[in-house]
PDB file of C-alpha atoms in Angstrom:
ATOM      1  CA  MET T1466       0.127   0.025  -0.060  1.00  0.00           C
ATOM      2  CA  THR T1467       1.201   3.449  -0.825  1.00  0.00           C
ATOM      3  CA  ALA T1468       1.988   6.252   1.970  1.00  0.00           C
ATOM      4  CA  LEU T1469      -1.437   7.919   3.103  1.00  0.00           C
ATOM      5  CA  THR T1470       0.080  11.279   4.102  1.00  0.00           C
ATOM      6  CA  ASP T1471      -1.717  13.113   1.139  1.00  0.00           C
ATOM      7  CA  VAL T1472      -5.197  11.950   1.674  1.00  0.00           C
ATOM      8  CA  VAL T1473      -7.930  14.665   2.073  1.00  0.00           C
ATOM      9  CA  ILE T1474     -11.463  13.674   2.293  1.00  0.00           C
ATOM     10  CA  GLU T1475     -14.331  16.170   2.202  1.00  0.00           C
ATOM     11  CA  SER T1476     -18.263  15.778   3.304  1.00  0.00           C
ATOM     12  CA  GLU T1477     -20.727  18.632   2.942  1.00  0.00           C
ATOM     13  CA  ARG T1478     -19.332  20.308   6.274  1.00  0.00           C
ATOM     14  CA  LEU T1479     -16.347  18.511   6.985  1.00  0.00           C
ATOM     15  CA  ARG T1480     -12.401  18.603   5.741  1.00  0.00           C
ATOM     16  CA  LEU T1481     -10.462  15.390   6.839  1.00  0.00           C
ATOM     17  CA  LEU T1482      -6.486  15.816   6.643  1.00  0.00           C
ATOM     18  CA  PRO T1483      -3.836  13.881   7.515  1.00  0.00           C
ATOM     19  CA  THR T1484      -2.916  14.589  11.322  1.00  0.00           C
ATOM     20  CA  ASP T1485       0.650  16.411  11.960  1.00  0.00           C
ATOM     21  CA  GLU T1486       2.038  17.743  14.670  1.00  0.00           C
ATOM     22  CA  SER T1487       0.392  21.297  13.913  1.00  0.00           C
ATOM     23  CA  TYR T1488      -2.743  19.982  15.347  1.00  0.00           C
ATOM     24  CA  ALA T1489      -1.050  18.771  18.530  1.00  0.00           C
ATOM     25  CA  PRO T1490      -2.110  21.675  20.740  1.00  0.00           C
ATOM     26  CA  ALA T1491      -5.976  21.383  19.504  1.00  0.00           C
ATOM     27  CA  ILE T1492      -5.973  17.390  19.897  1.00  0.00           C
ATOM     28  CA  PHE T1493      -4.225  17.543  23.353  1.00  0.00           C
ATOM     29  CA  GLU T1494      -6.937  20.546  24.578  1.00  0.00           C
ATOM     30  CA  THR T1495     -10.061  18.568  23.754  1.00  0.00           C
ATOM     31  CA  PHE T1496      -9.362  15.296  23.845  1.00  0.00           C
ATOM     32  CA  THR T1497     -10.395  15.137  27.423  1.00  0.00           C
ATOM     33  CA  PRO T1498     -11.755  12.980  30.191  1.00  0.00           C
ATOM     34  CA  GLU T1499     -15.746  13.309  29.048  1.00  0.00           C
ATOM     35  CA  VAL T1500     -14.503  12.822  25.137  1.00  0.00           C
ATOM     36  CA  THR T1501     -12.661   9.679  26.588  1.00  0.00           C
ATOM     37  CA  THR T1502     -15.453   7.937  28.755  1.00  0.00           C
ATOM     38  CA  TYR T1503     -16.109   5.415  26.503  1.00  0.00           C
ATOM     39  CA  MET T1504     -12.609   5.074  24.851  1.00  0.00           C
ATOM     40  CA  PHE T1505      -9.803   2.420  25.318  1.00  0.00           C
ATOM     41  CA  SER T1506      -7.317   5.549  24.719  1.00  0.00           C
ATOM     42  CA  ARG T1507      -7.046   7.910  28.066  1.00  0.00           C
ATOM     43  CA  PRO T1508      -6.602  11.839  27.735  1.00  0.00           C
ATOM     44  CA  PRO T1509      -3.090  12.592  27.892  1.00  0.00           C
ATOM     45  CA  GLU T1510      -1.394  14.257  30.909  1.00  0.00           C
ATOM     46  CA  HIS T1511       1.294  16.075  28.777  1.00  0.00           C
ATOM     47  CA  ILE T1512       1.319  17.555  25.227  1.00  0.00           C
ATOM     48  CA  ASP T1513       4.671  15.295  24.883  1.00  0.00           C
ATOM     49  CA  GLU T1514       1.821  11.733  24.967  1.00  0.00           C
ATOM     50  CA  THR T1515      -0.176  13.884  22.121  1.00  0.00           C
ATOM     51  CA  LEU T1516       3.427  14.359  19.619  1.00  0.00           C
ATOM     52  CA  ALA T1517       3.999  10.959  20.480  1.00  0.00           C
ATOM     53  CA  PHE T1518       0.749   9.312  19.070  1.00  0.00           C
ATOM     54  CA  ILE T1519       1.096  11.808  16.097  1.00  0.00           C
ATOM     55  CA  ARG T1520       4.416  10.920  15.506  1.00  0.00           C
ATOM     56  CA  ARG T1521       3.377   6.857  15.388  1.00  0.00           C
ATOM     57  CA  ALA T1522       0.302   7.914  13.346  1.00  0.00           C
ATOM     58  CA  ARG T1523       2.555   9.546  10.473  1.00  0.00           C
ATOM     59  CA  THR T1524       4.937   6.193  10.518  1.00  0.00           C
ATOM     60  CA  GLU T1525       2.032   4.517  10.359  1.00  0.00           C
ATOM     61  CA  MET T1526       0.559   6.707   7.132  1.00  0.00           C
ATOM     62  CA  THR T1527       4.006   6.432   5.857  1.00  0.00           C
ATOM     63  CA  GLU T1528       3.903   2.784   5.809  1.00  0.00           C
ATOM     64  CA  GLY T1529       0.358   2.402   4.598  1.00  0.00           C
ATOM     65  CA  ARG T1530      -0.872   0.419   7.832  1.00  0.00           C
ATOM     66  CA  ALA T1531      -3.453   3.742   8.951  1.00  0.00           C
ATOM     67  CA  LEU T1532      -5.349   6.700   8.025  1.00  0.00           C
ATOM     68  CA  GLU T1533      -5.389   9.311  10.838  1.00  0.00           C
ATOM     69  CA  VAL T1534      -6.686  12.325  10.379  1.00  0.00           C
ATOM     70  CA  VAL T1535      -8.008  15.811  12.170  1.00  0.00           C
ATOM     71  CA  VAL T1536     -11.606  16.375  11.642  1.00  0.00           C
ATOM     72  CA  LEU T1537     -12.081  20.174  10.651  1.00  0.00           C
ATOM     73  CA  LEU T1538     -14.911  22.142   9.373  1.00  0.00           C
ATOM     74  CA  ARG T1539     -14.916  22.736   6.252  1.00  0.00           C
ATOM     75  CA  GLU T1540     -15.900  26.466   6.127  1.00  0.00           C
ATOM     76  CA  SER T1541     -14.143  27.946   8.853  1.00  0.00           C
ATOM     77  CA  GLY T1542     -11.495  25.101   9.264  1.00  0.00           C
ATOM     78  CA  GLU T1543     -12.060  25.001  13.099  1.00  0.00           C
ATOM     79  CA  PHE T1544     -10.763  21.553  14.370  1.00  0.00           C
ATOM     80  CA  ILE T1545     -13.696  20.056  15.687  1.00  0.00           C
ATOM     81  CA  GLY T1546     -12.155  15.790  16.416  1.00  0.00           C
ATOM     82  CA  HIS T1547      -9.985  13.090  15.411  1.00  0.00           C
ATOM     83  CA  GLY T1548     -10.561  10.236  13.169  1.00  0.00           C
ATOM     84  CA  GLY T1549      -9.135   6.747  11.467  1.00  0.00           C
ATOM     85  CA  VAL T1550      -8.993   3.977  10.101  1.00  0.00           C
ATOM     86  CA  PRO T1551      -6.130   1.672  11.945  1.00  0.00           C
ATOM     87  CA  ARG T1552      -5.021  -1.531  10.340  1.00  0.00           C
ATOM     88  CA  ALA T1553      -5.964   0.160   6.816  1.00  0.00           C
ATOM     89  CA  ASN T1554      -3.560  -2.756   5.260  1.00  0.00           C
ATOM     90  CA  THR T1555      -5.841  -5.351   6.773  1.00  0.00           C
ATOM     91  CA  GLU T1556      -8.784  -7.763   5.860  1.00  0.00           C
ATOM     92  CA  ALA T1557     -10.652  -5.875   9.056  1.00  0.00           C
ATOM     93  CA  PRO T1558      -9.806  -2.257   8.934  1.00  0.00           C
ATOM     94  CA  GLU T1559     -11.416  -0.284  11.735  1.00  0.00           C
ATOM     95  CA  LEU T1560     -13.012   2.924  11.967  1.00  0.00           C
ATOM     96  CA  GLY T1561     -13.095   5.275  14.640  1.00  0.00           C
ATOM     97  CA  ILE T1562     -13.670   8.619  15.187  1.00  0.00           C
ATOM     98  CA  TRP T1563     -13.833  11.260  18.428  1.00  0.00           C
ATOM     99  CA  ILE T1564     -15.729  14.611  18.675  1.00  0.00           C
ATOM    100  CA  LYS T1565     -14.756  17.548  20.954  1.00  0.00           C
ATOM    101  CA  THR T1566     -17.660  18.148  23.375  1.00  0.00           C
ATOM    102  CA  ALA T1567     -18.289  21.442  22.320  1.00  0.00           C
ATOM    103  CA  ALA T1568     -19.370  20.130  18.839  1.00  0.00           C
ATOM    104  CA  HIS T1569     -21.258  16.868  20.046  1.00  0.00           C
ATOM    105  CA  GLY T1570     -25.114  16.835  19.093  1.00  0.00           C
ATOM    106  CA  GLN T1571     -24.090  18.148  15.414  1.00  0.00           C
ATOM    107  CA  HIS T1572     -23.644  14.538  13.846  1.00  0.00           C
ATOM    108  CA  TYR T1573     -20.144  15.496  12.773  1.00  0.00           C
ATOM    109  CA  GLY T1574     -19.270  12.046  14.222  1.00  0.00           C
ATOM    110  CA  ARG T1575     -21.437  10.123  11.661  1.00  0.00           C
ATOM    111  CA  GLU T1576     -20.368  12.298   8.616  1.00  0.00           C
ATOM    112  CA  ALA T1577     -16.967  11.986   9.209  1.00  0.00           C
ATOM    113  CA  VAL T1578     -17.373   8.005   9.645  1.00  0.00           C
ATOM    114  CA  THR T1579     -19.580   8.154   6.484  1.00  0.00           C
ATOM    115  CA  ALA T1580     -16.633   9.786   4.621  1.00  0.00           C
ATOM    116  CA  LEU T1581     -13.950   7.063   6.082  1.00  0.00           C
ATOM    117  CA  ALA T1582     -16.076   4.315   4.809  1.00  0.00           C
ATOM    118  CA  GLY T1583     -16.699   5.750   1.742  1.00  0.00           C
ATOM    119  CA  TRP T1584     -12.939   6.437   1.553  1.00  0.00           C
ATOM    120  CA  ALA T1585     -12.124   2.699   2.580  1.00  0.00           C
ATOM    121  CA  ALA T1586     -14.412   1.413   0.018  1.00  0.00           C
ATOM    122  CA  ALA T1587     -13.027   3.510  -2.945  1.00  0.00           C
ATOM    123  CA  ASN T1588      -9.219   2.403  -1.547  1.00  0.00           C
ATOM    124  CA  LEU T1589      -8.964  -0.503   0.643  1.00  0.00           C
ATOM    125  CA  ARG T1590      -9.481  -4.349  -0.035  1.00  0.00           C
ATOM    126  CA  PHE T1591     -11.468  -5.336   3.085  1.00  0.00           C
ATOM    127  CA  ARG T1592     -13.630  -8.405   3.961  1.00  0.00           C
ATOM    128  CA  TYR T1593     -15.218  -5.958   6.649  1.00  0.00           C
ATOM    129  CA  LEU T1594     -14.682  -2.820   8.631  1.00  0.00           C
ATOM    130  CA  ALA T1595     -14.923  -3.067  12.207  1.00  0.00           C
ATOM    131  CA  TYR T1596     -16.466  -0.633  14.421  1.00  0.00           C
ATOM    132  CA  PRO T1597     -15.738  -1.223  18.128  1.00  0.00           C
ATOM    133  CA  VAL T1598     -18.086   0.451  20.534  1.00  0.00           C
ATOM    134  CA  ASP T1599     -19.157   0.553  24.379  1.00  0.00           C
ATOM    135  CA  ARG T1600     -22.501  -0.852  24.473  1.00  0.00           C
ATOM    136  CA  ARG T1601     -23.242   2.329  26.663  1.00  0.00           C
ATOM    137  CA  ASN T1602     -22.449   4.775  23.768  1.00  0.00           C
ATOM    138  CA  VAL T1603     -25.551   5.258  22.273  1.00  0.00           C
ATOM    139  CA  ALA T1604     -24.826   8.234  19.802  1.00  0.00           C
ATOM    140  CA  SER T1605     -21.587   6.201  18.619  1.00  0.00           C
ATOM    141  CA  ARG T1606     -23.443   3.169  18.066  1.00  0.00           C
ATOM    142  CA  LYS T1607     -26.012   4.744  15.636  1.00  0.00           C
ATOM    143  CA  ILE T1608     -22.813   5.379  13.331  1.00  0.00           C
ATOM    144  CA  PRO T1609     -22.262   2.195  12.364  1.00  0.00           C
ATOM    145  CA  GLU T1610     -26.195   0.953  12.668  1.00  0.00           C
ATOM    146  CA  SER T1611     -26.265   3.947   9.688  1.00  0.00           C
ATOM    147  CA  LEU T1612     -23.734   2.187   7.491  1.00  0.00           C
ATOM    148  CA  GLY T1613     -25.578  -1.241   8.000  1.00  0.00           C
ATOM    149  CA  GLY T1614     -23.275  -2.424  10.696  1.00  0.00           C
ATOM    150  CA  ARG T1615     -24.593  -5.022  12.616  1.00  0.00           C
ATOM    151  CA  ILE T1616     -22.943  -6.394  15.669  1.00  0.00           C
ATOM    152  CA  GLU T1617     -20.951  -9.662  15.498  1.00  0.00           C
ATOM    153  CA  THR T1618     -18.830 -10.185  18.443  1.00  0.00           C
ATOM    154  CA  GLU T1619     -19.316  -8.905  22.185  1.00  0.00           C
ATOM    155  CA  TYR T1620     -16.256  -8.597  25.139  1.00  0.00           C
ATOM    156  CA  GLU T1621     -15.065  -6.534  27.871  1.00  0.00           C
ATOM    157  CA  MET T1622     -11.360  -4.702  28.460  1.00  0.00           C
ATOM    158  CA  VAL T1623     -10.318  -2.480  30.940  1.00  0.00           C
ATOM    159  CA  SER T1624      -9.200   1.051  29.348  1.00  0.00           C
ATOM    160  CA  GLN T1625      -6.288   2.787  29.917  1.00  0.00           C
ATOM    161  CA  SER T1626      -8.144   5.185  32.187  1.00  0.00           C
ATOM    162  CA  GLY T1627      -9.160   2.084  34.373  1.00  0.00           C
ATOM    163  CA  ALA T1628     -12.807   1.926  33.267  1.00  0.00           C
ATOM    164  CA  ARG T1629     -14.488  -1.196  32.738  1.00  0.00           C
ATOM    165  CA  LEU T1630     -15.509  -1.179  28.899  1.00  0.00           C
ATOM    166  CA  ASP T1631     -18.484  -3.062  27.481  1.00  0.00           C
ATOM    167  CA  ILE T1632     -17.614  -3.537  23.597  1.00  0.00           C
ATOM    168  CA  VAL T1633     -20.129  -4.537  20.884  1.00  0.00           C
ATOM    169  CA  GLU T1634     -17.890  -4.963  17.498  1.00  0.00           C
ATOM    170  CA  TYR T1635     -19.970  -3.803  14.658  1.00  0.00           C
ATOM    171  CA  ARG T1636     -18.966  -5.131  11.352  1.00  0.00           C
ATOM    172  CA  ILE T1637     -19.967  -3.131   7.889  1.00  0.00           C
ATOM    173  CA  TYR T1638     -19.625  -5.280   5.232  1.00  0.00           C
ATOM    174  CA  PRO T1639     -18.904  -4.042   1.432  1.00  0.00           C
ATOM    175  CA  GLU T1640     -22.457  -4.980   0.180  1.00  0.00           C
ATOM    176  CA  ALA T1641     -24.102  -2.936   3.218  1.00  0.00           C
ATOM    177  CA  LEU T1642     -21.474   0.004   2.487  1.00  0.00           C
ATOM    178  CA  ALA T1643     -21.984   0.109  -0.972  1.00  0.00           C
ATOM    179  CA  ARG T1644     -25.622   0.305  -0.207  1.00  0.00           C
ATOM    180  CA  ARG T1645     -25.530   3.074   2.082  1.00  0.00           C
ATOM    181  CA  LEU T1646     -23.470   5.324   0.178  1.00  0.00           C
ATOM    182  CA  ARG T1647     -24.920   4.875  -3.058  1.00  0.00           C
ATOM    183  CA  PRO T1648     -26.748   7.828  -4.148  1.00  0.00           C
ATOM    184  CA  GLU T1649     -30.524   8.257  -4.261  1.00  0.00           C
ATOM    185  CA  ALA T1650     -31.666   7.830  -7.645  1.00  0.00           C
TER     186      ALA T1650
END
């Protein structure tokens, strides 16, 4: 797979750009305990942790193993979150997203993941896209459901913050995704 450091994805309201160090302050400030309540990751204690994450992400993108993007409002360029396609070079890439608290309730997460799924469908070969989410995170569960995803496995895990997570993993198969992404006739 080729490097993914130049991928730009646009949707109606959003622009997704490859993560780089210029976004470290925004990521550090907005990746809060509230945002990570139902996530495996914990908020960074120091910006150096954010920078280390970005450096790892850039290496994975250069090697074609993942796409990691900042989520910006198209009109203003305001940073509103982060998303990605980890394991992009496997048969089961994963979709992920987080949106800063101030931007919750606007369906930006759904729009960003739909754009990422569309990019994956056009550029990757996969059996299915995985979308693991905590059972209690109802808003996030609606995202894979809107793309035709169905729960295929469930498991518990402990987050980096020490919280117990009750994960349901949705799988979005290419056929279901194609039906959801196809423009209405």
